[in-house]
Amino acid sequence: MEKSLVIVESPAKAKTITKFLGKDFKVLACKGHVRALPSKQGSVEIGDDVVPKYDIIADSKKFLTEISKSLKDCATVYLATDPDREGEAIAWHLVSALKLDKPPRGKAAQHVIKRIAFHEITKDAIAEAIKTPRDIAIDLVDAQQARVVLDYLVGFNLSPFLWKKVRYGLSAGRVQSVSLRLICDRELEIRAFKQDEFWSIEAQLTPQDRQNPFVAQLVHIDGKKLDKLAIPNESEAGLILERLSGASYSVVSVQKKEIRRNPPPPFITSTLQQEASRKLGFSARKTMSIAQKLYEGIDVGTGTTGLITYMRTDSVNLSDTALRDLHDVIVQIYGDDFALKHPRQFAKKSKNAQEAHEAIRPTDARLIPDEIKHALSADEYRLYNLVWKRSLASQMAVALLDSVSIDIVAKKQFTFRATGSTVRFSGFMKLYIEGDDTADEEKKEEGMLPTLDEGQQLDLIELKPEQHFTQPPPRFTEASLVKALEELGIGRPSTYASIISILQDREYVKLIKKRFHPEDIGMIVSDLLVKHFAKYVDYGFTSYMEDRLDQISRGEASWKPAIKEFWQPFIDLIKEKETEVKKADVTTEKTEEVCPDCGKPLLIRLGRYGRFYACSGFPECRHVRNLQNGTGDDASSQPQTTDEICELCGKPLLVKQGRYGTFFGCSGYPACKNIKPLNKPVTLDVACPDCGTGKIMEKKSRRGKIFYSCSNYPKCKFATWDKPLAEACPDCGSAYLVEKITKRYGHTIKCPSETCKYKRTVQAEETEA
């Protein structure tokens, strides 16, 4: 009997599925995309038609060769790639790359091609998928082709424009550039922010038995509600305190109400990334990497099986089987009071959420995190625990809170208000409370209040005025950036991790204390694109293009007309700006200052390591001076204080400006001369090829150029300018490959061995450039 061939994307998935299928099936991995647009000009031809010129990816050839050999003994081919647009497109490319749509040599019968999809890698899910195959969904393939072509057209036309007008090696992307704009727009808001002073007045009160003191805040004067800035300074606060002198305080109203708090829905891709960032400190990329491992399968003692469902989804649905399992586990652990009589349904969040898909949940809710902790790494356990708790909480009873609001009057003119709440029934909150990265820093937790009655007299313990200052909008964290992108309809959650990584790899932004700060080059690129390509970095237009892709995926629009609609105005604008925009106008800014050496005007120029003051009389006059943090402030201004402590003397560290950029320096200087880099070296997940025990670290040279060296330095002297990758060379077996960017060959991945010629270009969908 001839075997059936099952093609999946990853070897780990193939290994897990092989254990579920019998001897009549062979499972092989294609290792992701097998064809892509070459990273060079001319890979998409647009005329009367739109013709993408796909090539087989060099790294995929050996996997395709292995699959082709297996086809000789297989009559049926199951394309079991991921259940999303990318997976559908990979299945479609496999048909072409393996020539499955053509009769095989020496056989009369053509292979039977069946597309199967599953959202969890369990024995039952795989068996059900084999029973219910379908055809490749061409609408999804077309939507993916449209996305790849759009990203290619933007990246391979806008990036060279940046090379000419700003600096070689920069990149722009359809979604990448809009994400950068979000960060830069927020930075401009922060720089333009004017801080206002305001005051509040609190009364610490107690019932006349002197028990259970509590705090109430002044909210009305003479019947007028006080807004946030109503008390502008200490003088005004003092006048109010004088008027309150000798006042008696009595309760005028007590309002009680019940608050019913519902749990959040189970995770989708974006909310998983946000919550893992808030609660676990994971980057979006790390979250998706760990989730992939949990999805593909881990042996927890009963054989290898997937622990969570597919992690790229916009759906908040849960299957009937999952709902029954969650209910049973809730009853088993918490009792009937915490379970629901009928399952809770959630409204879909995405306009294009596919109802057949599921939210991210444990494949078996009975696999309690603490009971399988021994089989998981620390990070795998933490993420699985988060998914498990969120899924259970989504089907637990509502939490009931008793909220109390008490108004207290003084001298008939002043009203103070005290609020408090208590949890009457914890419900889902017993297990899980959603994180919040937008909470007001000055927000005070509500506690319990004493039992009070209307008309009851109170004793004043203290009247306390407090000074406050308005705060600028906060810089984005990974969680808040992902949330903003999702709310604006920009990109797709499955791409957020790579977009965020690209912005950091290009050195457009940097993370400081988990907040995104744009670099000078990022601000300049964003400003250039906003000024000259406003339509293409507009939030609304980018969201519109995502809607167009969704329409294509639903069969409501054709992909080639959508590409043509975008292309002609875009390329016409680039040609116009090629002539109109001068490099000097982008990288040079006039100032009113004059050079102290020769008296000529000073300019602000963009250099390799950021902006700096330079004399307009260059090269005759070579006067230069640093800017502080790229904002235009003189470097002689006071260093910034930090929460960091000097490990040598215990005094605070300051952020100082030096010849080669910013660094931490001790505030005890010159008595203590301790200094250290502002950013700690980044450790890559790559073993040192020389010593084998160290890890490769990303560092900066004295001149600011990035290089890579072993963590065991100085014992191990390994160092390289090219970024090592944790990927073995498929040709010679070298333990690692390197990522290299050159003007001639663009962005490539190659073998470091001088005798091996393996090399591949980085695909457009990987870099958007």
PDB file of C-alpha atoms in Angstrom, residues 417-669:
ATOM      1  CA  ARG A 417     -15.675  62.901  48.900  1.00  0.00           C
ATOM      2  CA  ALA A 418     -14.377  59.544  50.068  1.00  0.00           C
ATOM      3  CA  THR A 419     -14.704  56.435  47.914  1.00  0.00           C
ATOM      4  CA  GLY A 420     -13.997  52.838  48.696  1.00  0.00           C
ATOM      5  CA  SER A 421     -14.817  49.375  47.508  1.00  0.00           C
ATOM      6  CA  THR A 422     -14.719  45.885  48.894  1.00  0.00           C
ATOM      7  CA  VAL A 423     -14.840  42.546  47.117  1.00  0.00           C
ATOM      8  CA  ARG A 424     -17.981  40.686  48.111  1.00  0.00           C
ATOM      9  CA  PHE A 425     -17.370  37.733  45.775  1.00  0.00           C
ATOM     10  CA  SER A 426     -14.051  37.401  43.978  1.00  0.00           C
ATOM     11  CA  GLY A 427     -15.275  35.295  41.047  1.00  0.00           C
ATOM     12  CA  PHE A 428     -12.682  35.222  38.253  1.00  0.00           C
ATOM     13  CA  MET A 429     -10.493  37.684  40.204  1.00  0.00           C
ATOM     14  CA  LYS A 430      -9.564  34.825  42.515  1.00  0.00           C
ATOM     15  CA  LEU A 431      -7.489  33.473  39.625  1.00  0.00           C
ATOM     16  CA  TYR A 432      -6.651  36.330  37.266  1.00  0.00           C
ATOM     17  CA  ILE A 433      -6.656  40.145  36.977  1.00  0.00           C
ATOM     18  CA  GLU A 434      -5.717  41.748  33.666  1.00  0.00           C
ATOM     19  CA  GLY A 435      -2.666  44.016  33.585  1.00  0.00           C
ATOM     20  CA  ASP A 436      -2.940  47.732  32.808  1.00  0.00           C
ATOM     21  CA  ASP A 437      -0.138  49.862  31.353  1.00  0.00           C
ATOM     22  CA  THR A 438      -2.195  53.065  31.115  1.00  0.00           C
ATOM     23  CA  ALA A 439      -3.034  53.533  34.780  1.00  0.00           C
ATOM     24  CA  ASP A 440      -2.601  57.005  36.283  1.00  0.00           C
ATOM     25  CA  GLU A 441       0.594  57.018  38.336  1.00  0.00           C
ATOM     26  CA  GLU A 442      -1.136  59.118  40.998  1.00  0.00           C
ATOM     27  CA  LYS A 443      -4.198  56.888  41.173  1.00  0.00           C
ATOM     28  CA  LYS A 444      -4.712  55.709  44.714  1.00  0.00           C
ATOM     29  CA  GLU A 445      -6.110  52.331  45.603  1.00  0.00           C
ATOM     30  CA  GLU A 446      -9.560  52.384  47.120  1.00  0.00           C
ATOM     31  CA  GLY A 447      -9.829  50.666  50.454  1.00  0.00           C
ATOM     32  CA  MET A 448     -12.528  49.985  52.979  1.00  0.00           C
ATOM     33  CA  LEU A 449     -14.459  52.845  54.595  1.00  0.00           C
ATOM     34  CA  PRO A 450     -16.055  52.810  58.052  1.00  0.00           C
ATOM     35  CA  THR A 451     -19.820  52.410  58.276  1.00  0.00           C
ATOM     36  CA  LEU A 452     -21.279  55.932  58.297  1.00  0.00           C
ATOM     37  CA  ASP A 453     -24.779  57.394  58.332  1.00  0.00           C
ATOM     38  CA  GLU A 454     -26.178  60.602  56.840  1.00  0.00           C
ATOM     39  CA  GLY A 455     -25.943  63.474  59.319  1.00  0.00           C
ATOM     40  CA  GLN A 456     -23.150  61.787  61.288  1.00  0.00           C
ATOM     41  CA  GLN A 457     -20.554  64.184  62.715  1.00  0.00           C
ATOM     42  CA  LEU A 458     -16.868  63.541  62.033  1.00  0.00           C
ATOM     43  CA  ASP A 459     -13.660  64.700  63.678  1.00  0.00           C
ATOM     44  CA  LEU A 460     -10.862  66.254  61.609  1.00  0.00           C
ATOM     45  CA  ILE A 461      -7.420  64.766  62.201  1.00  0.00           C
ATOM     46  CA  GLU A 462      -5.533  66.729  59.534  1.00  0.00           C
ATOM     47  CA  LEU A 463      -6.055  68.923  56.491  1.00  0.00           C
ATOM     48  CA  LYS A 464      -3.322  68.120  54.013  1.00  0.00           C
ATOM     49  CA  PRO A 465      -2.564  70.160  50.856  1.00  0.00           C
ATOM     50  CA  GLU A 466      -0.556  68.280  48.215  1.00  0.00           C
ATOM     51  CA  GLN A 467       1.395  69.679  45.270  1.00  0.00           C
ATOM     52  CA  HIS A 468       1.165  67.937  41.873  1.00  0.00           C
ATOM     53  CA  PHE A 469       2.380  68.531  38.329  1.00  0.00           C
ATOM     54  CA  THR A 470       0.736  67.457  35.115  1.00  0.00           C
ATOM     55  CA  GLN A 471       2.656  64.733  33.326  1.00  0.00           C
ATOM     56  CA  PRO A 472       3.389  64.383  29.588  1.00  0.00           C
ATOM     57  CA  PRO A 473       1.944  61.401  27.757  1.00  0.00           C
ATOM     58  CA  PRO A 474       4.071  58.315  28.494  1.00  0.00           C
ATOM     59  CA  ARG A 475       6.409  56.847  25.903  1.00  0.00           C
ATOM     60  CA  PHE A 476       5.289  53.559  24.426  1.00  0.00           C
ATOM     61  CA  THR A 477       6.132  50.227  25.963  1.00  0.00           C
ATOM     62  CA  GLU A 478       5.979  47.112  23.770  1.00  0.00           C
ATOM     63  CA  ALA A 479       2.547  46.372  25.227  1.00  0.00           C
ATOM     64  CA  SER A 480       1.118  49.860  24.640  1.00  0.00           C
ATOM     65  CA  LEU A 481       2.646  50.053  21.145  1.00  0.00           C
ATOM     66  CA  VAL A 482       1.060  46.735  20.170  1.00  0.00           C
ATOM     67  CA  LYS A 483      -2.258  47.967  21.593  1.00  0.00           C
ATOM     68  CA  ALA A 484      -2.035  51.238  19.631  1.00  0.00           C
ATOM     69  CA  LEU A 485      -1.208  49.430  16.366  1.00  0.00           C
ATOM     70  CA  GLU A 486      -4.132  47.077  16.877  1.00  0.00           C
ATOM     71  CA  GLU A 487      -6.596  49.871  17.731  1.00  0.00           C
ATOM     72  CA  LEU A 488      -5.540  51.848  14.641  1.00  0.00           C
ATOM     73  CA  GLY A 489      -5.868  48.759  12.423  1.00  0.00           C
ATOM     74  CA  ILE A 490      -2.192  48.937  11.391  1.00  0.00           C
ATOM     75  CA  GLY A 491      -0.489  45.698  10.383  1.00  0.00           C
ATOM     76  CA  ARG A 492      -1.465  42.342  11.831  1.00  0.00           C
ATOM     77  CA  PRO A 493      -0.650  40.953  15.303  1.00  0.00           C
ATOM     78  CA  SER A 494       1.438  38.179  13.737  1.00  0.00           C
ATOM     79  CA  THR A 495       3.785  40.833  12.283  1.00  0.00           C
ATOM     80  CA  TYR A 496       4.124  43.106  15.347  1.00  0.00           C
ATOM     81  CA  ALA A 497       7.094  41.208  16.793  1.00  0.00           C
ATOM     82  CA  SER A 498       9.154  41.527  13.598  1.00  0.00           C
ATOM     83  CA  ILE A 499       8.192  45.199  13.125  1.00  0.00           C
ATOM     84  CA  ILE A 500       9.351  46.100  16.641  1.00  0.00           C
ATOM     85  CA  SER A 501      12.602  44.198  16.114  1.00  0.00           C
ATOM     86  CA  ILE A 502      13.256  45.959  12.785  1.00  0.00           C
ATOM     87  CA  LEU A 503      12.853  49.411  14.379  1.00  0.00           C
ATOM     88  CA  GLN A 504      15.479  48.490  16.956  1.00  0.00           C
ATOM     89  CA  ASP A 505      17.802  46.706  14.503  1.00  0.00           C
ATOM     90  CA  ARG A 506      17.815  49.783  12.239  1.00  0.00           C
ATOM     91  CA  GLU A 507      18.631  51.872  15.348  1.00  0.00           C
ATOM     92  CA  TYR A 508      15.567  54.049  14.750  1.00  0.00           C
ATOM     93  CA  VAL A 509      14.501  53.534  18.377  1.00  0.00           C
ATOM     94  CA  LYS A 510      15.993  52.181  21.572  1.00  0.00           C
ATOM     95  CA  LEU A 511      14.442  50.723  24.705  1.00  0.00           C
ATOM     96  CA  ILE A 512      15.310  52.510  27.940  1.00  0.00           C
ATOM     97  CA  LYS A 513      13.631  51.118  31.060  1.00  0.00           C
ATOM     98  CA  LYS A 514      11.134  49.303  28.809  1.00  0.00           C
ATOM     99  CA  ARG A 515      10.073  52.524  27.012  1.00  0.00           C
ATOM    100  CA  PHE A 516      10.729  53.335  23.348  1.00  0.00           C
ATOM    101  CA  HIS A 517      12.887  56.421  22.754  1.00  0.00           C
ATOM    102  CA  PRO A 518      13.399  57.471  19.121  1.00  0.00           C
ATOM    103  CA  GLU A 519      16.984  58.044  18.027  1.00  0.00           C
ATOM    104  CA  ASP A 520      17.959  61.141  16.024  1.00  0.00           C
ATOM    105  CA  ILE A 521      17.990  59.136  12.812  1.00  0.00           C
ATOM    106  CA  GLY A 522      14.529  57.762  13.574  1.00  0.00           C
ATOM    107  CA  MET A 523      13.116  61.255  14.121  1.00  0.00           C
ATOM    108  CA  ILE A 524      14.679  62.525  10.890  1.00  0.00           C
ATOM    109  CA  VAL A 525      13.414  59.588   8.806  1.00  0.00           C
ATOM    110  CA  SER A 526       9.921  59.896  10.268  1.00  0.00           C
ATOM    111  CA  ASP A 527       9.844  63.660   9.718  1.00  0.00           C
ATOM    112  CA  LEU A 528      10.991  63.222   6.104  1.00  0.00           C
ATOM    113  CA  LEU A 529       8.307  60.625   5.379  1.00  0.00           C
ATOM    114  CA  VAL A 530       5.558  62.648   7.077  1.00  0.00           C
ATOM    115  CA  LYS A 531       6.482  65.802   5.141  1.00  0.00           C
ATOM    116  CA  HIS A 532       6.870  64.221   1.709  1.00  0.00           C
ATOM    117  CA  PHE A 533       4.953  60.914   1.825  1.00  0.00           C
ATOM    118  CA  ALA A 534       2.170  61.918   4.208  1.00  0.00           C
ATOM    119  CA  LYS A 535      -0.438  59.670   2.577  1.00  0.00           C
ATOM    120  CA  TYR A 536       1.678  56.542   2.895  1.00  0.00           C
ATOM    121  CA  VAL A 537       2.503  56.997   6.588  1.00  0.00           C
ATOM    122  CA  ASP A 538      -0.998  58.148   7.450  1.00  0.00           C
ATOM    123  CA  TYR A 539      -2.662  55.976  10.095  1.00  0.00           C
ATOM    124  CA  GLY A 540      -5.998  56.022   8.275  1.00  0.00           C
ATOM    125  CA  PHE A 541      -4.520  55.087   4.892  1.00  0.00           C
ATOM    126  CA  THR A 542      -2.503  52.217   6.362  1.00  0.00           C
ATOM    127  CA  SER A 543      -5.641  50.931   8.084  1.00  0.00           C
ATOM    128  CA  TYR A 544      -7.515  51.249   4.777  1.00  0.00           C
ATOM    129  CA  MET A 545      -4.918  49.081   3.054  1.00  0.00           C
ATOM    130  CA  GLU A 546      -5.320  46.438   5.780  1.00  0.00           C
ATOM    131  CA  ASP A 547      -9.071  46.510   5.123  1.00  0.00           C
ATOM    132  CA  ARG A 548      -8.397  46.014   1.407  1.00  0.00           C
ATOM    133  CA  LEU A 549      -6.285  42.940   2.207  1.00  0.00           C
ATOM    134  CA  ASP A 550      -9.105  41.633   4.384  1.00  0.00           C
ATOM    135  CA  GLN A 551     -11.562  42.174   1.532  1.00  0.00           C
ATOM    136  CA  ILE A 552      -9.306  40.141  -0.749  1.00  0.00           C
ATOM    137  CA  SER A 553      -9.080  37.340   1.836  1.00  0.00           C
ATOM    138  CA  ARG A 554     -12.901  37.202   1.967  1.00  0.00           C
ATOM    139  CA  GLY A 555     -13.202  37.122  -1.826  1.00  0.00           C
ATOM    140  CA  GLU A 556     -14.776  40.586  -1.967  1.00  0.00           C
ATOM    141  CA  ALA A 557     -11.971  42.152  -4.039  1.00  0.00           C
ATOM    142  CA  SER A 558      -9.280  41.086  -6.528  1.00  0.00           C
ATOM    143  CA  TRP A 559      -5.673  41.508  -5.499  1.00  0.00           C
ATOM    144  CA  LYS A 560      -4.109  42.735  -8.738  1.00  0.00           C
ATOM    145  CA  PRO A 561      -6.420  45.768  -9.177  1.00  0.00           C
ATOM    146  CA  ALA A 562      -5.706  46.680  -5.545  1.00  0.00           C
ATOM    147  CA  ILE A 563      -1.960  46.653  -6.281  1.00  0.00           C
ATOM    148  CA  LYS A 564      -2.388  48.820  -9.379  1.00  0.00           C
ATOM    149  CA  GLU A 565      -4.560  51.277  -7.434  1.00  0.00           C
ATOM    150  CA  PHE A 566      -1.704  51.718  -4.977  1.00  0.00           C
ATOM    151  CA  TRP A 567       1.275  51.566  -7.343  1.00  0.00           C
ATOM    152  CA  GLN A 568       0.983  54.349  -9.901  1.00  0.00           C
ATOM    153  CA  PRO A 569       0.394  57.297  -7.510  1.00  0.00           C
ATOM    154  CA  PHE A 570       3.106  55.932  -5.229  1.00  0.00           C
ATOM    155  CA  ILE A 571       5.850  55.609  -7.841  1.00  0.00           C
ATOM    156  CA  ASP A 572       4.899  58.968  -9.401  1.00  0.00           C
ATOM    157  CA  LEU A 573       5.348  60.636  -6.010  1.00  0.00           C
ATOM    158  CA  ILE A 574       8.746  59.001  -5.484  1.00  0.00           C
ATOM    159  CA  LYS A 575       9.951  60.258  -8.880  1.00  0.00           C
ATOM    160  CA  GLU A 576       8.729  63.756  -8.018  1.00  0.00           C
ATOM    161  CA  LYS A 577      10.459  63.766  -4.614  1.00  0.00           C
ATOM    162  CA  GLU A 578      13.713  62.407  -6.084  1.00  0.00           C
ATOM    163  CA  THR A 579      14.157  65.827  -7.721  1.00  0.00           C
ATOM    164  CA  GLU A 580      12.446  68.016  -5.145  1.00  0.00           C
ATOM    165  CA  VAL A 581      14.124  66.830  -1.924  1.00  0.00           C
ATOM    166  CA  LYS A 582      17.766  67.786  -1.314  1.00  0.00           C
ATOM    167  CA  LYS A 583      19.900  65.792   1.112  1.00  0.00           C
ATOM    168  CA  ALA A 584      21.257  68.941   2.753  1.00  0.00           C
ATOM    169  CA  ASP A 585      17.722  70.072   3.600  1.00  0.00           C
ATOM    170  CA  VAL A 586      17.085  66.782   5.419  1.00  0.00           C
ATOM    171  CA  THR A 587      20.353  66.316   7.301  1.00  0.00           C
ATOM    172  CA  THR A 588      21.194  69.974   8.049  1.00  0.00           C
ATOM    173  CA  GLU A 589      19.336  72.489  10.224  1.00  0.00           C
ATOM    174  CA  LYS A 590      20.119  76.201  10.490  1.00  0.00           C
ATOM    175  CA  THR A 591      20.526  77.823  13.917  1.00  0.00           C
ATOM    176  CA  GLU A 592      20.799  81.370  15.225  1.00  0.00           C
ATOM    177  CA  GLU A 593      24.094  80.595  16.954  1.00  0.00           C
ATOM    178  CA  VAL A 594      27.455  81.682  15.611  1.00  0.00           C
ATOM    179  CA  CYS A 595      30.724  79.781  15.676  1.00  0.00           C
ATOM    180  CA  PRO A 596      32.917  80.873  18.617  1.00  0.00           C
ATOM    181  CA  ASP A 597      36.039  80.246  16.495  1.00  0.00           C
ATOM    182  CA  CYS A 598      35.261  82.085  13.237  1.00  0.00           C
ATOM    183  CA  GLY A 599      31.924  83.863  13.743  1.00  0.00           C
ATOM    184  CA  LYS A 600      30.085  82.057  10.924  1.00  0.00           C
ATOM    185  CA  PRO A 601      26.602  80.554  11.572  1.00  0.00           C
ATOM    186  CA  LEU A 602      26.453  77.190  13.318  1.00  0.00           C
ATOM    187  CA  LEU A 603      24.460  74.357  11.785  1.00  0.00           C
ATOM    188  CA  ILE A 604      22.995  71.213  13.280  1.00  0.00           C
ATOM    189  CA  ARG A 605      24.149  68.300  11.164  1.00  0.00           C
ATOM    190  CA  LEU A 606      23.342  64.601  11.195  1.00  0.00           C
ATOM    191  CA  GLY A 607      26.366  62.423  11.694  1.00  0.00           C
ATOM    192  CA  ARG A 608      26.853  58.708  11.942  1.00  0.00           C
ATOM    193  CA  TYR A 609      26.236  58.779  15.698  1.00  0.00           C
ATOM    194  CA  GLY A 610      23.486  61.401  15.837  1.00  0.00           C
ATOM    195  CA  ARG A 611      23.096  65.169  15.470  1.00  0.00           C
ATOM    196  CA  PHE A 612      25.765  67.692  16.425  1.00  0.00           C
ATOM    197  CA  TYR A 613      26.665  71.367  16.046  1.00  0.00           C
ATOM    198  CA  ALA A 614      29.088  72.146  13.214  1.00  0.00           C
ATOM    199  CA  CYS A 615      30.396  75.351  11.705  1.00  0.00           C
ATOM    200  CA  SER A 616      28.999  76.348   8.312  1.00  0.00           C
ATOM    201  CA  GLY A 617      32.543  77.377   7.398  1.00  0.00           C
ATOM    202  CA  PHE A 618      33.698  73.741   7.162  1.00  0.00           C
ATOM    203  CA  PRO A 619      36.284  72.654   5.992  1.00  0.00           C
ATOM    204  CA  GLU A 620      38.117  75.928   6.721  1.00  0.00           C
ATOM    205  CA  CYS A 621      36.677  75.903  10.249  1.00  0.00           C
ATOM    206  CA  ARG A 622      36.279  72.531  11.945  1.00  0.00           C
ATOM    207  CA  HIS A 623      34.462  73.618  15.095  1.00  0.00           C
ATOM    208  CA  VAL A 624      31.971  70.976  16.341  1.00  0.00           C
ATOM    209  CA  ARG A 625      29.970  70.536  19.546  1.00  0.00           C
ATOM    210  CA  ASN A 626      27.684  67.801  20.845  1.00  0.00           C
ATOM    211  CA  LEU A 627      23.955  68.092  21.336  1.00  0.00           C
ATOM    212  CA  GLN A 628      22.448  66.759  24.553  1.00  0.00           C
ATOM    213  CA  ASN A 629      20.194  63.776  23.739  1.00  0.00           C
ATOM    214  CA  GLY A 630      19.666  65.058  20.222  1.00  0.00           C
ATOM    215  CA  THR A 631      17.172  67.698  21.354  1.00  0.00           C
ATOM    216  CA  GLY A 632      19.199  70.806  20.633  1.00  0.00           C
ATOM    217  CA  ASP A 633      20.224  71.432  24.248  1.00  0.00           C
ATOM    218  CA  ASP A 634      23.858  72.224  24.862  1.00  0.00           C
ATOM    219  CA  ALA A 635      25.987  69.341  26.116  1.00  0.00           C
ATOM    220  CA  SER A 636      27.201  71.571  28.919  1.00  0.00           C
ATOM    221  CA  SER A 637      23.785  71.400  30.589  1.00  0.00           C
ATOM    222  CA  GLN A 638      23.336  69.379  33.776  1.00  0.00           C
ATOM    223  CA  PRO A 639      23.601  65.571  33.446  1.00  0.00           C
ATOM    224  CA  GLN A 640      20.363  63.626  33.906  1.00  0.00           C
ATOM    225  CA  THR A 641      19.717  61.962  37.240  1.00  0.00           C
ATOM    226  CA  THR A 642      18.824  58.257  37.324  1.00  0.00           C
ATOM    227  CA  ASP A 643      17.656  55.609  39.809  1.00  0.00           C
ATOM    228  CA  GLU A 644      20.843  53.622  39.160  1.00  0.00           C
ATOM    229  CA  ILE A 645      23.337  53.316  42.036  1.00  0.00           C
ATOM    230  CA  CYS A 646      27.128  53.224  41.683  1.00  0.00           C
ATOM    231  CA  GLU A 647      28.342  49.785  42.727  1.00  0.00           C
ATOM    232  CA  LEU A 648      31.660  51.259  43.925  1.00  0.00           C
ATOM    233  CA  CYS A 649      30.601  54.104  46.216  1.00  0.00           C
ATOM    234  CA  GLY A 650      26.795  53.853  46.495  1.00  0.00           C
ATOM    235  CA  LYS A 651      26.062  57.325  45.073  1.00  0.00           C
ATOM    236  CA  PRO A 652      23.529  57.853  42.233  1.00  0.00           C
ATOM    237  CA  LEU A 653      24.706  57.405  38.644  1.00  0.00           C
ATOM    238  CA  LEU A 654      24.120  60.197  36.128  1.00  0.00           C
ATOM    239  CA  VAL A 655      23.572  60.032  32.377  1.00  0.00           C
ATOM    240  CA  LYS A 656      26.461  62.038  30.945  1.00  0.00           C
ATOM    241  CA  GLN A 657      27.457  63.068  27.447  1.00  0.00           C
ATOM    242  CA  GLY A 658      30.929  62.147  26.241  1.00  0.00           C
ATOM    243  CA  ARG A 659      32.899  62.204  23.034  1.00  0.00           C
ATOM    244  CA  TYR A 660      31.402  58.889  21.956  1.00  0.00           C
ATOM    245  CA  GLY A 661      27.838  59.435  23.138  1.00  0.00           C
ATOM    246  CA  THR A 662      25.949  59.024  26.406  1.00  0.00           C
ATOM    247  CA  PHE A 663      27.133  56.874  29.316  1.00  0.00           C
ATOM    248  CA  PHE A 664      26.561  56.305  33.038  1.00  0.00           C
ATOM    249  CA  GLY A 665      28.970  58.272  35.241  1.00  0.00           C
ATOM    250  CA  CYS A 666      29.117  58.464  39.033  1.00  0.00           C
ATOM    251  CA  SER A 667      27.769  61.635  40.682  1.00  0.00           C
ATOM    252  CA  GLY A 668      30.699  61.333  43.095  1.00  0.00           C
ATOM    253  CA  TYR A 669      33.209  62.270  40.361  1.00  0.00           C
TER     254      TYR A 669
END
